[in-house]
Amino acid sequence: MLPALRELWTNLVRHRIFPPSCARLDCRSTPLARIWHRRPPIRMQNTWLCSPQCLELQLVSIFDRIALAAPPSVSSRHRVPLGLLMLAHGYLNEIQLQSALAAQHQAGRGKIGEWLQSLGFATDRQVVAALGMQWACPPLLLREFPDRQCTFLLPQPLQKVLRLMPVRWLAATRTLYVAHSEKVNYPVLSAIEQVLDCRTVPCLVSDRLMDRLLEQTGTASHHVRLFDRMSGSAEMSRIAASYVVRTGATEVRVAGCGPYLWVRLQDPDATDLLFTAPRSAEKDPRLTFGTVTSLQQPLARVFAEHAVRSLPTTQASSHIG
Ligand SMILES: [Zn+2]
């Protein structure tokens, strides 16, 4: 109740009387003009923009910066190979591992975990447990279906393309548990933290369970707008600014996330805008988003401090507002 009242006071009174300075150095709006404006300032990544026009200009520079940042690496090159881990833990014997590796090599496709399962050498649960050791990330043993209220926090196109699923939201600590079925995608988790202003905790589920979760999320309704083949940052910024005006959003959050540029407009019902790489630069590998810009704070992580054997369910129904 108290935070809601404070927000009301900040938005309706304080920012009208003492509008925060605009982040654009080229802003022409004077403090008096800002007071006269009926529209409250727009918050974006710890800065303030006085108008949709200034927001549009600021978005152009942010989009350019994200597009030019180095692509994130989600390599497992420096981790102990999954097969060796399973061998060391007695899930397999050497002959089984060699047979699975030979089958994988011969077929020229598939993950070793999949081959071990299809040859009957390992179970779903053993592969997930080994993945958990490989990525220092606890396996998620679901005793109930994930919290449906939180699945919408990650737009459905992102869930599908990245094979990730939010499974539990703890409002008190603003913590989101995100299920993976293969490599833990830390750059994407950082992008989620940036956009949702929360902390994320990765956990692992089997491929089969992830397929089921992705199928079941199909009916979730949420305001997501997908924009394909944009001509560049200017067009994307124009669209985002026009949505800010249309929805009356007071906060905008932006991050590169997988193949998309994700813009979240914080209005009473959050609206997500997803832009794909600009048409003119589709072949440019730098434009695979999923990176954290220099605007975004480096995130200290403490993983594996507590096993997610059974996720807490209290406060799970509340969501980011
Ligand atoms: Zn301005």
PDB file of N, CA and C in Angstrom, residues 19 45-46 55 63 86 120 137 148 162 215 244 262 274 292 306 308:
ATOM      1  N   PRO A  19      10.072  18.608 -12.200  1.00  0.00           N
ATOM      2  CA  PRO A  19      10.383  17.552 -13.173  1.00  0.00           C
ATOM      3  C   PRO A  19      11.880  17.259 -13.185  1.00  0.00           C
ATOM      4  N   GLN A  45      15.979   3.262 -17.916  1.00  0.00           N
ATOM      5  CA  GLN A  45      17.262   2.804 -17.399  1.00  0.00           C
ATOM      6  C   GLN A  45      17.959   3.848 -16.514  1.00  0.00           C
ATOM      7  N   ASN A  46      17.287   4.215 -15.446  1.00  0.00           N
ATOM      8  CA  ASN A  46      17.823   5.151 -14.452  1.00  0.00           C
ATOM      9  C   ASN A  46      18.033   6.569 -14.961  1.00  0.00           C
ATOM     10  N   LEU A  55      12.663  10.784 -25.910  1.00  0.00           N
ATOM     11  CA  LEU A  55      12.765   9.330 -25.738  1.00  0.00           C
ATOM     12  C   LEU A  55      13.180   8.670 -27.052  1.00  0.00           C
ATOM     13  N   PHE A  63      19.699   1.669 -29.186  1.00  0.00           N
ATOM     14  CA  PHE A  63      19.574   0.562 -30.155  1.00  0.00           C
ATOM     15  C   PHE A  63      20.874   0.396 -30.937  1.00  0.00           C
ATOM     16  N   MET A  86      29.192 -37.759 -16.541  1.00  0.00           N
ATOM     17  CA  MET A  86      28.289 -38.881 -16.266  1.00  0.00           C
ATOM     18  C   MET A  86      29.087 -40.157 -15.980  1.00  0.00           C
ATOM     19  N   GLY A 120      19.400 -45.813 -24.606  1.00  0.00           N
ATOM     20  CA  GLY A 120      18.978 -46.476 -23.365  1.00  0.00           C
ATOM     21  C   GLY A 120      20.075 -46.558 -22.316  1.00  0.00           C
ATOM     22  N   CYS A 137      24.375 -25.515 -11.706  1.00  0.00           N
ATOM     23  CA  CYS A 137      23.000 -25.001 -11.692  1.00  0.00           C
ATOM     24  C   CYS A 137      22.085 -26.143 -11.247  1.00  0.00           C
ATOM     25  N   ARG A 148       1.795 -20.222 -13.543  1.00  0.00           N
ATOM     26  CA  ARG A 148       1.333 -19.697 -14.841  1.00  0.00           C
ATOM     27  C   ARG A 148       1.375 -18.172 -14.886  1.00  0.00           C
ATOM     28  N   LEU A 162      14.492 -19.187 -27.484  1.00  0.00           N
ATOM     29  CA  LEU A 162      15.624 -19.422 -26.570  1.00  0.00           C
ATOM     30  C   LEU A 162      15.463 -20.700 -25.749  1.00  0.00           C
ATOM     31  N   GLU A 215       4.680 -25.998 -25.093  1.00  0.00           N
ATOM     32  CA  GLU A 215       3.367 -26.253 -25.701  1.00  0.00           C
ATOM     33  C   GLU A 215       2.255 -25.653 -24.859  1.00  0.00           C
ATOM     34  N   VAL A 244       4.667   4.265 -26.629  1.00  0.00           N
ATOM     35  CA  VAL A 244       4.704   4.915 -25.305  1.00  0.00           C
ATOM     36  C   VAL A 244       3.562   5.927 -25.201  1.00  0.00           C
ATOM     37  N   TRP A 262      14.453  -6.289 -27.239  1.00  0.00           N
ATOM     38  CA  TRP A 262      13.256  -6.365 -26.393  1.00  0.00           C
ATOM     39  C   TRP A 262      13.039  -5.023 -25.696  1.00  0.00           C
ATOM     40  N   LEU A 274       8.951  -6.498 -29.563  1.00  0.00           N
ATOM     41  CA  LEU A 274      10.131  -7.286 -29.966  1.00  0.00           C
ATOM     42  C   LEU A 274      10.486  -6.923 -31.398  1.00  0.00           C
ATOM     43  N   VAL A 292      24.436  -7.543 -23.271  1.00  0.00           N
ATOM     44  CA  VAL A 292      24.133  -6.538 -22.269  1.00  0.00           C
ATOM     45  C   VAL A 292      24.956  -5.310 -22.620  1.00  0.00           C
ATOM     46  N   HIS A 306      21.828 -22.384  -3.092  1.00  0.00           N
ATOM     47  CA  HIS A 306      20.776 -23.223  -2.521  1.00  0.00           C
ATOM     48  C   HIS A 306      20.151 -24.054  -3.630  1.00  0.00           C
ATOM     49  N   VAL A 308      17.489 -25.931  -5.807  1.00  0.00           N
ATOM     50  CA  VAL A 308      16.069 -25.647  -6.043  1.00  0.00           C
ATOM     51  C   VAL A 308      15.337 -26.978  -6.126  1.00  0.00           C
TER      52      VAL A 308
END
